[in-house]
GROMACS .gro file of C-alpha atoms in nm:
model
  437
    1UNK     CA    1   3.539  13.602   6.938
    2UNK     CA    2   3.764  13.398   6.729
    3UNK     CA    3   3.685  13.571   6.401
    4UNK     CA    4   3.700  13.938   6.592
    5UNK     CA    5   4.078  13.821   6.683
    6UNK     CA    6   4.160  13.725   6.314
    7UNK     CA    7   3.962  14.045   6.163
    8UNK     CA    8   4.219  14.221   6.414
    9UNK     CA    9   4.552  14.008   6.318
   10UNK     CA   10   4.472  14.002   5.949
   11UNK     CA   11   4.648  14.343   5.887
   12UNK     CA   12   4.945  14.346   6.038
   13UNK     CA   13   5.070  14.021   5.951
   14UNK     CA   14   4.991  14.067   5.604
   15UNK     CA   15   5.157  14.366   5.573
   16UNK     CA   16   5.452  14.206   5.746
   17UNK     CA   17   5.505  13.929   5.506
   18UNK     CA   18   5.347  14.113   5.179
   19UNK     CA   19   5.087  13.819   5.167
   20UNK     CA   20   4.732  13.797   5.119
   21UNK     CA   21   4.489  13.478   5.124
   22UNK     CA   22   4.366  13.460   4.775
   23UNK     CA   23   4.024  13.319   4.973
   24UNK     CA   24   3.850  13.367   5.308
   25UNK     CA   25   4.025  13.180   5.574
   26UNK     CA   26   3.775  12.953   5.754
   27UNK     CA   27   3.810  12.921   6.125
   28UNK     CA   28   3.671  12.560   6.232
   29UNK     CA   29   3.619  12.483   6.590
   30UNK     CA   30   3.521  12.159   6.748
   31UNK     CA   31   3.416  12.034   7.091
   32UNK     CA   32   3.466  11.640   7.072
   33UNK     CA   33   3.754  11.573   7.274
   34UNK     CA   34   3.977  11.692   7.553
   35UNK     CA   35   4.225  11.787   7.307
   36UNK     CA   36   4.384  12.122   7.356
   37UNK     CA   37   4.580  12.195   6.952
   38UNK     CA   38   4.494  12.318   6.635
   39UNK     CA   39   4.661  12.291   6.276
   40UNK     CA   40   4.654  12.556   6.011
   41UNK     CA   41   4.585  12.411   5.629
   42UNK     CA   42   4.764  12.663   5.440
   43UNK     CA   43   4.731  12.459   5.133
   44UNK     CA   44   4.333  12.483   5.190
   45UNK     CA   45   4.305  12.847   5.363
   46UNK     CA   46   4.135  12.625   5.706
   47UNK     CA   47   4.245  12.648   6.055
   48UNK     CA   48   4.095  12.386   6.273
   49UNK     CA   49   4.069  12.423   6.635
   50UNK     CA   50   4.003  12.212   6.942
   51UNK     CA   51   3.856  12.446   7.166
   52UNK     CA   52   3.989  12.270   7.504
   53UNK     CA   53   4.282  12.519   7.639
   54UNK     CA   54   4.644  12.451   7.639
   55UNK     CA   55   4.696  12.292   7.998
   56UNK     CA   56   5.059  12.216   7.896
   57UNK     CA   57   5.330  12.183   8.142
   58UNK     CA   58   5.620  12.258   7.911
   59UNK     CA   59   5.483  12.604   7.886
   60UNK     CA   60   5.365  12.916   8.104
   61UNK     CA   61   5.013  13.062   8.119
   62UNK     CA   62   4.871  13.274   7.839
   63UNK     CA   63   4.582  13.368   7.681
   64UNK     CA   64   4.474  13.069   7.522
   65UNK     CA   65   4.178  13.184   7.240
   66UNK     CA   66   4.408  13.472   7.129
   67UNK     CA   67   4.752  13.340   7.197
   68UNK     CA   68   4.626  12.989   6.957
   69UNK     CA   69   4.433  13.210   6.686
   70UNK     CA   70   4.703  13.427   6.606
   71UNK     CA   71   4.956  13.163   6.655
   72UNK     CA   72   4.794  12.943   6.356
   73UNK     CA   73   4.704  13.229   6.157
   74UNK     CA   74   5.059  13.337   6.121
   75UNK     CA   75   5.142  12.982   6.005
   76UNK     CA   76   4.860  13.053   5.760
   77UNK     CA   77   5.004  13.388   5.651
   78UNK     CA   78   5.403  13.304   5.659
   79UNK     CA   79   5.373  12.959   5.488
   80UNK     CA   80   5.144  13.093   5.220
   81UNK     CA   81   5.425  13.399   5.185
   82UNK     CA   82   5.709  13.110   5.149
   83UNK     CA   83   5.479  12.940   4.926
   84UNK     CA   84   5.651  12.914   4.554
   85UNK     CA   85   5.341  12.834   4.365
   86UNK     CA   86   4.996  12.860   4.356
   87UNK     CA   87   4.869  12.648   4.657
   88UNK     CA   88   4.682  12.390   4.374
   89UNK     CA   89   5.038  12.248   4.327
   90UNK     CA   90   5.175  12.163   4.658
   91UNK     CA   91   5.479  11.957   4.503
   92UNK     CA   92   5.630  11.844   4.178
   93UNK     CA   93   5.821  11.514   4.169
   94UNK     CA   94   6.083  11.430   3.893
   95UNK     CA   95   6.169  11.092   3.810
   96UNK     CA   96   6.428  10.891   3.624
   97UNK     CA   97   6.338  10.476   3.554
   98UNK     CA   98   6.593  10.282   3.409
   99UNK     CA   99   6.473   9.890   3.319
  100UNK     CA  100   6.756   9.596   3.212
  101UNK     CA  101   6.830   9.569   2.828
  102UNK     CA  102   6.675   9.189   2.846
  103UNK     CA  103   6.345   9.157   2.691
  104UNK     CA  104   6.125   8.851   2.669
  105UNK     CA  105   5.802   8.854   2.404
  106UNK     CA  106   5.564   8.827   2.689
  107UNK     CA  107   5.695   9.091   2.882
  108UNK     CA  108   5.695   9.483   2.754
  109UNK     CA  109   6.004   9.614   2.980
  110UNK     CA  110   6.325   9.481   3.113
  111UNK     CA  111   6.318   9.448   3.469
  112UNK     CA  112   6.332   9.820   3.633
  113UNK     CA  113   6.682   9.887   3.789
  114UNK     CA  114   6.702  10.251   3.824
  115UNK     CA  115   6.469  10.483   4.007
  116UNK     CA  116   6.583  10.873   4.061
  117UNK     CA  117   6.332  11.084   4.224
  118UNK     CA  118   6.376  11.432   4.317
  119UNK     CA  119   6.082  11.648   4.495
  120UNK     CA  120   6.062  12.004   4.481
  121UNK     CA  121   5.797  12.090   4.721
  122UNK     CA  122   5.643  12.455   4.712
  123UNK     CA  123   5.690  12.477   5.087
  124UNK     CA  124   6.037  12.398   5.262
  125UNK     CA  125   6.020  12.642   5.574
  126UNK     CA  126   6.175  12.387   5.824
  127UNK     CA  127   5.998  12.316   6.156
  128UNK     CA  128   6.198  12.576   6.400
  129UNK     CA  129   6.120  12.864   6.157
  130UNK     CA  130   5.783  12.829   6.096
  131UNK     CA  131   5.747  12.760   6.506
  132UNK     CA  132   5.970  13.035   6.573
  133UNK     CA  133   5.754  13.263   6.378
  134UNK     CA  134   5.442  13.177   6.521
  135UNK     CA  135   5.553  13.267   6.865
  136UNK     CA  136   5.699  13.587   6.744
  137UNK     CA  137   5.383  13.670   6.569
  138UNK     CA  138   5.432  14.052   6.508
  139UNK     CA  139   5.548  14.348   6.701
  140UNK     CA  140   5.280  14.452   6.954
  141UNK     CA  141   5.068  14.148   6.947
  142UNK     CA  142   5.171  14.020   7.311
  143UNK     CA  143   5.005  13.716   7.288
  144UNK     CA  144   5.259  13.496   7.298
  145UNK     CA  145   5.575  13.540   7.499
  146UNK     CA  146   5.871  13.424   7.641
  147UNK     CA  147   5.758  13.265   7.974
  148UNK     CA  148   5.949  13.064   8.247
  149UNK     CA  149   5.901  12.749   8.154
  150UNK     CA  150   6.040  12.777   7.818
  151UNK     CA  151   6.336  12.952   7.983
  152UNK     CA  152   6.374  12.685   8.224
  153UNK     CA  153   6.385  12.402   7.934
  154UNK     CA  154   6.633  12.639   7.743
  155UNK     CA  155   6.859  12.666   8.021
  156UNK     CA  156   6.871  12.288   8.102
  157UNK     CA  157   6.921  12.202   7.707
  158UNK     CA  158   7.231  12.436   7.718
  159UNK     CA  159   7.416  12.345   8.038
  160UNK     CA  160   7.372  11.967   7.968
  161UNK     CA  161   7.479  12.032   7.594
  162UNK     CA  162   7.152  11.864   7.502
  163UNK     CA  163   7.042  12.203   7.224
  164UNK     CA  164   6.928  12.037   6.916
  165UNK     CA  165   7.153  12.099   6.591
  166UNK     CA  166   7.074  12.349   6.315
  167UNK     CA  167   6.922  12.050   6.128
  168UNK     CA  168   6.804  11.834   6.396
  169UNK     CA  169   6.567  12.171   6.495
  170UNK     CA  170   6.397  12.144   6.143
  171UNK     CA  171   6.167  11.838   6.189
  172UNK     CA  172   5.981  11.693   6.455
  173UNK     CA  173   5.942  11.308   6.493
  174UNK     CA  174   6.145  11.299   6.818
  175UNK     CA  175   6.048  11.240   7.182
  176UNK     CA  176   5.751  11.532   7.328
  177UNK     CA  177   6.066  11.688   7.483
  178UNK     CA  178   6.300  11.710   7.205
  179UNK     CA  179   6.029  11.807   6.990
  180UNK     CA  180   5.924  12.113   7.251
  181UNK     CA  181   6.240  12.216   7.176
  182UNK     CA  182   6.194  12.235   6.826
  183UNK     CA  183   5.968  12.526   6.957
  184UNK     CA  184   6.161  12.639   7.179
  185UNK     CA  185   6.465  12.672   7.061
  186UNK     CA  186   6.282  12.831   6.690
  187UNK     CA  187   6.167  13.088   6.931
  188UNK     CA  188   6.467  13.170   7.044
  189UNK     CA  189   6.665  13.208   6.730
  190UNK     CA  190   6.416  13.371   6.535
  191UNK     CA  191   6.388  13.663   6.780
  192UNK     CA  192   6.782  13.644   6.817
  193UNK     CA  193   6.779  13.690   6.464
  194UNK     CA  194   6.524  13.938   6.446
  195UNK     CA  195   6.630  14.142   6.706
  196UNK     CA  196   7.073  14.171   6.550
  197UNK     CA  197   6.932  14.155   6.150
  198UNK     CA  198   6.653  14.415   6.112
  199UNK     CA  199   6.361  14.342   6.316
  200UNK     CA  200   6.049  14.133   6.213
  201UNK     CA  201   6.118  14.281   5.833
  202UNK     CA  202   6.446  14.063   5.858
  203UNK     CA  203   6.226  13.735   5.901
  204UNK     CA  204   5.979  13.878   5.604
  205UNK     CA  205   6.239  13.881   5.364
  206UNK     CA  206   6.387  13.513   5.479
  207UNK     CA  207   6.054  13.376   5.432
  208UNK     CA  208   6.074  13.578   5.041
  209UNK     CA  209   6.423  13.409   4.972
  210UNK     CA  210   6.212  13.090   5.106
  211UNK     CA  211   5.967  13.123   4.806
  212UNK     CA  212   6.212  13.197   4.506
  213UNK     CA  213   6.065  12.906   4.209
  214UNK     CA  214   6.414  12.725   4.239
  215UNK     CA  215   6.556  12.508   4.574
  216UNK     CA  216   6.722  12.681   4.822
  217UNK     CA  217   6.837  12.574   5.158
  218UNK     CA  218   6.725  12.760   5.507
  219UNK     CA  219   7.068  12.811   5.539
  220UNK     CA  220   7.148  12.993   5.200
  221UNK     CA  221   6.782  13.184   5.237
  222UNK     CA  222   6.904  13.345   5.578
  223UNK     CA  223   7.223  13.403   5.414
  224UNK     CA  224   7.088  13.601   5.163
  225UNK     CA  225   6.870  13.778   5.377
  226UNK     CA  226   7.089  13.896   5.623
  227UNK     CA  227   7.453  13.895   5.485
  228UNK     CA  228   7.500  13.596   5.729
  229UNK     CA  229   7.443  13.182   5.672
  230UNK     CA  230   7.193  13.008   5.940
  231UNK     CA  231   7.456  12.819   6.056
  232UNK     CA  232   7.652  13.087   6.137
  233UNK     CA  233   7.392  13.243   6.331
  234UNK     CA  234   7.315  12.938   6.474
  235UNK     CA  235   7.662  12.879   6.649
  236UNK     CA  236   7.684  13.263   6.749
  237UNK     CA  237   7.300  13.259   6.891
  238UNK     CA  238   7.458  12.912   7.089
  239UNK     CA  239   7.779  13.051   7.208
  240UNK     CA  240   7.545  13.365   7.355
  241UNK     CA  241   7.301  13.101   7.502
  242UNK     CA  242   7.602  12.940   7.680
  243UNK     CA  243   7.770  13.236   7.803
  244UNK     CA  244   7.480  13.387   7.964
  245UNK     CA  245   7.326  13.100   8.095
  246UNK     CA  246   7.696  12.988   8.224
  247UNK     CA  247   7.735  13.333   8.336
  248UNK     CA  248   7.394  13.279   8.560
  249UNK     CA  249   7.468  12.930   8.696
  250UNK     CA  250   7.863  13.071   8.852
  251UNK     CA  251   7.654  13.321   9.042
  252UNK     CA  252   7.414  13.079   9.171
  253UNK     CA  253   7.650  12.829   9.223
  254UNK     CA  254   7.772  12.890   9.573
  255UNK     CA  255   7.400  12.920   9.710
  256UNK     CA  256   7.238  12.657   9.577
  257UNK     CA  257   7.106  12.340   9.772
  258UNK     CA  258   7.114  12.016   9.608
  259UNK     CA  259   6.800  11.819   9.716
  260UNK     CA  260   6.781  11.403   9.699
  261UNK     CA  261   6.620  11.335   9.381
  262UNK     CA  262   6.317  11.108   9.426
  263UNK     CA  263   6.252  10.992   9.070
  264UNK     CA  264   6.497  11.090   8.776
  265UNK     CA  265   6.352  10.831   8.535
  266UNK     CA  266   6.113  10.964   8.248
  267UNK     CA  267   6.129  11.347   8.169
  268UNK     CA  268   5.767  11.362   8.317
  269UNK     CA  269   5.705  11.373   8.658
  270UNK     CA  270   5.380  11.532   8.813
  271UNK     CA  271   5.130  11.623   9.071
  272UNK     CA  272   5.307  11.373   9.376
  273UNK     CA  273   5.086  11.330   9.653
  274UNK     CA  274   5.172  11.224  10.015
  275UNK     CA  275   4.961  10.875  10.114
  276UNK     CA  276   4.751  11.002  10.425
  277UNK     CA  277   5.032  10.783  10.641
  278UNK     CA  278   5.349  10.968  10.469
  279UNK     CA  279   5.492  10.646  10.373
  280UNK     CA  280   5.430  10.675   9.970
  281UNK     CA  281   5.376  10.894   9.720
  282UNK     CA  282   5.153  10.871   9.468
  283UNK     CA  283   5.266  10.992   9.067
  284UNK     CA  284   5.199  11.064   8.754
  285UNK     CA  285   5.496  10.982   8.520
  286UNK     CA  286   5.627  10.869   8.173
  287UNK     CA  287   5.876  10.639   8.261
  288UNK     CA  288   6.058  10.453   8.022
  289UNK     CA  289   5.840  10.627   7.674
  290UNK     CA  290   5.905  10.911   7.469
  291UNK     CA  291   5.592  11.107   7.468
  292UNK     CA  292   5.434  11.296   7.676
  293UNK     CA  293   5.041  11.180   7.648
  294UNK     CA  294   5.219  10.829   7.767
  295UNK     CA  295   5.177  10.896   8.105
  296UNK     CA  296   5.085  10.624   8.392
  297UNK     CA  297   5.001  10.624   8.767
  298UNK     CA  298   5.341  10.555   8.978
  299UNK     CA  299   5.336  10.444   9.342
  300UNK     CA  300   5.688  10.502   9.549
  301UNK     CA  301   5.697  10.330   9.888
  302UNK     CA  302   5.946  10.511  10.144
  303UNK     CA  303   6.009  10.180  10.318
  304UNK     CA  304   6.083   9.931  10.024
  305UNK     CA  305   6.244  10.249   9.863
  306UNK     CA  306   6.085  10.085   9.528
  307UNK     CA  307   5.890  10.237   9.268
  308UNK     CA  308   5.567  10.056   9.090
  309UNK     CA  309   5.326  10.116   8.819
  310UNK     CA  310   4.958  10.122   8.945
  311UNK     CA  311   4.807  10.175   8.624
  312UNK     CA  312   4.850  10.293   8.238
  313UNK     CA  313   4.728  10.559   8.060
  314UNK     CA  314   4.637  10.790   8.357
  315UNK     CA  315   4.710  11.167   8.410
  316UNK     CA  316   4.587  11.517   8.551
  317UNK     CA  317   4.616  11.611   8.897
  318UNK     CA  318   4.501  11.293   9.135
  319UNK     CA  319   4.380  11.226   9.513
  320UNK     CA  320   4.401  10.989   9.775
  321UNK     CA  321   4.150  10.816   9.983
  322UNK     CA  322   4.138  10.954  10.320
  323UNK     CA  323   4.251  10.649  10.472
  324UNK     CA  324   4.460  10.536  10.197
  325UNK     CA  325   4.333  10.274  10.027
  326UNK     CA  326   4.330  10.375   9.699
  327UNK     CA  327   4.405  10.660   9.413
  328UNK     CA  328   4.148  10.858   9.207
  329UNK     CA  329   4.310  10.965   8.885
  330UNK     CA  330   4.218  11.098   8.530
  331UNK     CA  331   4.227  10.942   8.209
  332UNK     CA  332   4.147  11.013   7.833
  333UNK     CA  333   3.842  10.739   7.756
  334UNK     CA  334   3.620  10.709   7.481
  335UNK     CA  335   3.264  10.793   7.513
  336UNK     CA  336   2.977  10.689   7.323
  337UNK     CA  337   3.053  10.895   7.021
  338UNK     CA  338   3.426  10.749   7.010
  339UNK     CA  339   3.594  11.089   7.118
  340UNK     CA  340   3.832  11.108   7.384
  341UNK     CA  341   3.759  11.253   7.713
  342UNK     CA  342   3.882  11.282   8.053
  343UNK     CA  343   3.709  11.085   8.357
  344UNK     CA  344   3.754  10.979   8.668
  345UNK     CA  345   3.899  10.646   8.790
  346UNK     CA  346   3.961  10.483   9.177
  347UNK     CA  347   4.255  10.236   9.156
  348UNK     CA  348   4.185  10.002   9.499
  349UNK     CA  349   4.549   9.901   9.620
  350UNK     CA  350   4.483   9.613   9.824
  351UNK     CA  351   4.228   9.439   9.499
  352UNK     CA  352   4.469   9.586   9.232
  353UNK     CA  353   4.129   9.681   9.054
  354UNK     CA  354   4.037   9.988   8.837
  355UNK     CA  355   3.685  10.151   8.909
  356UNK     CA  356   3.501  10.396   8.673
  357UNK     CA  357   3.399  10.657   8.907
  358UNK     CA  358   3.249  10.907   8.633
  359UNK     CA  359   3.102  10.930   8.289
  360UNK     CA  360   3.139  11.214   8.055
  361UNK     CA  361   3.235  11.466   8.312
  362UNK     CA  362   3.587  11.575   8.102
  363UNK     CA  363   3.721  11.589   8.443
  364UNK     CA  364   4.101  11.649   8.439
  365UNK     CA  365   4.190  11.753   8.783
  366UNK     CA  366   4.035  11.629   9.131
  367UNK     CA  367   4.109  11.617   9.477
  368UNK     CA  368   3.875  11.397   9.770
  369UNK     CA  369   3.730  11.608  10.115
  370UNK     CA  370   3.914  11.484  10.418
  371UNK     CA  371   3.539  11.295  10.555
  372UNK     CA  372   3.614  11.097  10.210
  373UNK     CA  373   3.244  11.242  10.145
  374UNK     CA  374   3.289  11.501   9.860
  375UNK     CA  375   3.512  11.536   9.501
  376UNK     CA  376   3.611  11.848   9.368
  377UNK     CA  377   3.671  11.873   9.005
  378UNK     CA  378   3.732  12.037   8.667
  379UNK     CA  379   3.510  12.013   8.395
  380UNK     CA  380   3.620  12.104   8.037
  381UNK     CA  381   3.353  12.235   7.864
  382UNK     CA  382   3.342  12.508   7.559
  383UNK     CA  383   3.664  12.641   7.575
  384UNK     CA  384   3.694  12.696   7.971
  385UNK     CA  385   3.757  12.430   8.287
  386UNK     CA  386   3.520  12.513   8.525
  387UNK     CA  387   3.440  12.364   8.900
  388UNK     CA  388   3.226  12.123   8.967
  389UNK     CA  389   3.148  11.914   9.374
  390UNK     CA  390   2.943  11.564   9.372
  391UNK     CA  391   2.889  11.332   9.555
  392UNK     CA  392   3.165  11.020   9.584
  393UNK     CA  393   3.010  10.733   9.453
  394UNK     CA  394   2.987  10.411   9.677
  395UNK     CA  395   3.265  10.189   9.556
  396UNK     CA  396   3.189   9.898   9.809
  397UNK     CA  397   2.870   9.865   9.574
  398UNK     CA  398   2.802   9.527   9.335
  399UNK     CA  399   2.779   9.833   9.094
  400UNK     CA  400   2.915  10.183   9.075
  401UNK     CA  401   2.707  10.434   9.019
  402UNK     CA  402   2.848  10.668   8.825
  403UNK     CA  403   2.876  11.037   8.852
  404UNK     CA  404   2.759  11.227   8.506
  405UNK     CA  405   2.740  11.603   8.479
  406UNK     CA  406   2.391  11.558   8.556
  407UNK     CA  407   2.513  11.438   8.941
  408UNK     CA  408   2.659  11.755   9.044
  409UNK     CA  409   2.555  11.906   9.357
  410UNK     CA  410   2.753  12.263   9.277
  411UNK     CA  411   2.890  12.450   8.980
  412UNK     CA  412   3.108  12.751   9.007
  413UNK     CA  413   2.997  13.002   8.778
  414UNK     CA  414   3.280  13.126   8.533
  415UNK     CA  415   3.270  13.352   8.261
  416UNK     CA  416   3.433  13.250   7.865
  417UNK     CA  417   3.785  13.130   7.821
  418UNK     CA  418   3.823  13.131   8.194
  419UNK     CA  419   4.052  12.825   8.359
  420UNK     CA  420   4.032  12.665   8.708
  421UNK     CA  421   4.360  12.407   8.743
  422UNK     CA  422   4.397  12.152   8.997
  423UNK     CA  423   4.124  12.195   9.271
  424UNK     CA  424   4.222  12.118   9.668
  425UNK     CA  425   3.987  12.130   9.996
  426UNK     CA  426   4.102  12.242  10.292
  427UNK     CA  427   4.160  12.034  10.607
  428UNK     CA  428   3.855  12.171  10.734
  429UNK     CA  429   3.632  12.110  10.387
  430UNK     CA  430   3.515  12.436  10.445
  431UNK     CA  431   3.703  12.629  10.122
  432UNK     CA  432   3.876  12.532   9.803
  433UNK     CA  433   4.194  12.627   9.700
  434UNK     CA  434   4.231  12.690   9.311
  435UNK     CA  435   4.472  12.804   9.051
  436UNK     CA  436   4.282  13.010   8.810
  437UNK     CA  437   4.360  13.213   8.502
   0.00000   0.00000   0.00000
C-alpha cells in the first residue's frame, strides 16, 4: 500500500520542484515499538517508518499511511531540490589554524591559538520550511490539512504573544510545544505565502534560490523569489494572524464562560477520570518537564485541594477500580527484545505499589467493567489499534498473572489502517463505547 501511495505522489511532486531521485527511494517499515514517526534520509534516498499511527494530541485525525508517506516523501523530494551538490558531499568545512611563533626542538608547532571554521552545508532549508512544505504537500493531495487542533494552538500562540520569531521557527531543540509550533506555524506561513506569491510554484522556486552553490539566507532566498524578504512576510503573515484571530475573540467575548481551572501546571493535561466517590480525579500530565513523552500519573484530591504524583512515566487513556482503590494506566516498557511497548499497570493507593498487569499487549488505552470483572483495551498491532476484552488478573495474588495477547477472551475484527481510541463500558457492561477512525 505504501509503495502504491509513493508510485502515485512521485509525479506531481517532482514536477513541482523540477527534482528527480537519481536512485529508487526505499520505503522501510518496522514493527518494534509503539512509536508512531518516521524520518526521510534524503542524503541516502531511505524513508523509514514506524508503522504505529499518529495518536497525537497536538493534532486532528487524518489518514495516517497516506497523510505520513507523502508527508516524508516530500521532505525527500524538496530537500533533494534545495540540495546544492551531489548528495555524496553533504557539507564542506573551511578552516583557518593559527599556532604561537615559539618553537621548542621537541615540539613541531607553536601552541595553536587561532581556529576559524566556516561550514557550508549543501542543505540549509530551515525547520519551518521544510515542515511547512510537507504539510502543504501539493495541490490536490488532501492528505494533510489544516485541522482544529492546529488552529486551536495557533490561536493561543497569537493572543498570548507566545508565536515563535522568524528565526526561532527554524530549529527545533525546544520544549514538544514550542517545537509543534515549529510545524505549525511553517504550515501556516508557507500556505500564506503560497497562496499571496504564486501558488505552490512560488515555494518551488524558494526551494531553487535555496540550492544556488553559494550561501544564502531563507530570508534573501524568499526575497528573491517573491520580490519580498521572509521577514517581511513574516511580520505581515503575523499582523493578519492577530487581526483575525483578535477580530474572533471581540465577538466571542461577551458570551463566553470562564470555568475554574483545575490544573494549569504543565502544557499536558489528559484523559481525567472521576474516583468512583467523586472526591479525586485521576491524570495524566507533564508537570514541571518540557516534553511531551514525559508524562506521569497525577492524583487531585477535592478535599485537601492538593495535587500528587502517583507514578512516572505513565500515559494513554486510564481507569479506576470500581471501588477505588487503585489506577490502571499505560506505559512504554521494554520487552524481551529491548523495544518499547505499551502495557498495562495497577497503581494500589493505599500500598503505594506498582503492579504489571500485562505483557506485550501494546495496550495504550483501557477502561475496567463496573463488576471490576472485565478490561477493555487497544492493541497496536501492524499499523492499526484494534479491541481487545480479558480477563482482570487477580492482584490480591502472591503473583500476578499476567495478561498476554494470548489471554484474550474477544477481538474485534478491524480491517488495515483502521484505529479504535480510548475504549469505555457502559454502566450496564453490556456495550462499548469507542472513538474510531
Amino acid at each position: 500500500m505504501a509503495a502504491k501511495i509513493a508510485e502515485e505522489i512521485h509525479g506531481p511532486l517532482c514536477d513541482l520542484y523540477h527534482y528527480k531521485p537519481d536512485t529508487k527511494v526505499s520505503l522501510i517499515f518496522q514493527d518494534t515499538d509503539d512509536i508512531a514517526n518516521a524520518a526521510s534520509y534524503f542524503q541516502s534516498n531511505k524513508i523509514k517508518f514506524w508503522v504505529t499511527s499518529m495518536n497525537w494530541d497536538f493534532r486532528g485525525t487524518h489518514n495516517w499511511l497516506r497523510n505520513v508517506v507523502t508527508h516524508e516523501y516530500t521532505h525527500m523530494i524538496q530537500l533533494g531540490a534545495s540540495r546544492k551538490w551531489t548528495r555524496r558531499i553533504p557539507a564542506f568545512y573551511a578552516q583557518v589554524i593559527g599556532y604561537e611563533n615559539e618553537r621548542r626542538p621537541d615540539v613541531l608547532y607553536g601552541y595553536p591559538n587561532t581556529l576559524i571554521s566556516w561550514p557550508l552545508p549543501s542543505v540549509t532549508v530551515p525547520g519551518w520550511f521544510a515542515e511547512g512544505t510537507a504539510q502543504f504537500q501539493f495541490t490536490g493531495s488532501g492528505y494533510d490539512f489544516w485541522d482544529s487542533h492546529r488552529d486551536m494552538l495557533l490561536r493561543q500562540a497569537t493572543l498570548s504573544n507566545r508565536l515563535l520569531s522568524f528565526n526561532d521557527m527554524a530549529y527545533f531543540g525546544k520544549t514538544s510545544l514550542e517545537s509543534e509550533g515549529v510545524y505549525n506555524q511553517g504550515f501556516s506561513l508557507t500556505k500564506y505565502i503560497a497562496k499571496r506569491a504564486g501558488g505552490p510554484d512560488a515555494l518551488a522556486e524558494i526551494t531553487r534560490q535555496l540550492s544556488t552553490p553559494y550561501p544564502i539566507s531563507m530570508d534573501d532566498a524568499i526575497r528573491k523569489a517573491t520580490g519580498k524578504r521572509g521577514v517581511e512576510w513574516y511580520d505581515e503573515w503575523k499582523t493578519w494572524l492577530e487581526d483575525r484571530y483578535g477580530g474572533l475573540k471581540n465577538q466571542l467575548q461577551p458570551y463566553l464562560t470562564k470555568a475554574d481551572t483545575l490544573e494549569n501546571t504543565g502544557f499536558v493535561n489528559l484523559f481525567p477520570r472521576l474516583s468512583p466517590d467523586g472526591r479525586k480525579v485521576a491524570f495524566i500530565s507533564n508537570q514541571n518537564r518540557d516534553y511531551f513523552g514525559q508524562s506521569s500519573l497525577y492524583l487531585h484530591d477535592f478535599d485537601k485541594d492538593e495535587v500528587e504524583i502517583l507514578v512516572g512515566g505513565a500515559n494513554g487513556a486510564l481507569t479506576w477500580l470500581p471501588d477505588g482503590s487503585g489506577v490502571i494506566f499505560s506505559r512504554r516498557a521494554p520487552n524481551s527484545s529491548g523495544s518499547l511497548v505499551h502495557d498495562l499497570f495497577l497503581y494500589k493507593l493505599e500500598d503505594k505499589k506498582t503492579i504489571r498487569l500485562s505483557k506485550g499487549l501494546r495496550s495504550e488505552s483501557v477502561d475496567i467493567s463496573t463488576d471490576g470483572k472485565r478490561l477493555v483495551f487497544t492493541m497496536n498491532n501492524a499499523g492499526k489499534r484494534e479491541i481487545g476484552i480479558a480477563a482482570m488478573p487477580d492482584c490480591s495474588a502472591k503473583k500476578v498473572e499476567m495478561i498476554t495477547p494470548e489471554d484474550i477472551i474477544y477481538r474485534h475484527p478491524s480491517l488495515p489502517q483502521e484505529q479504535y481510541y480510548i475504549p469505555r463500558w457502559s454502566p450496564d457492561g453490556g456495550k462499548i463505547a469507542v472513538a474510531h477512525h
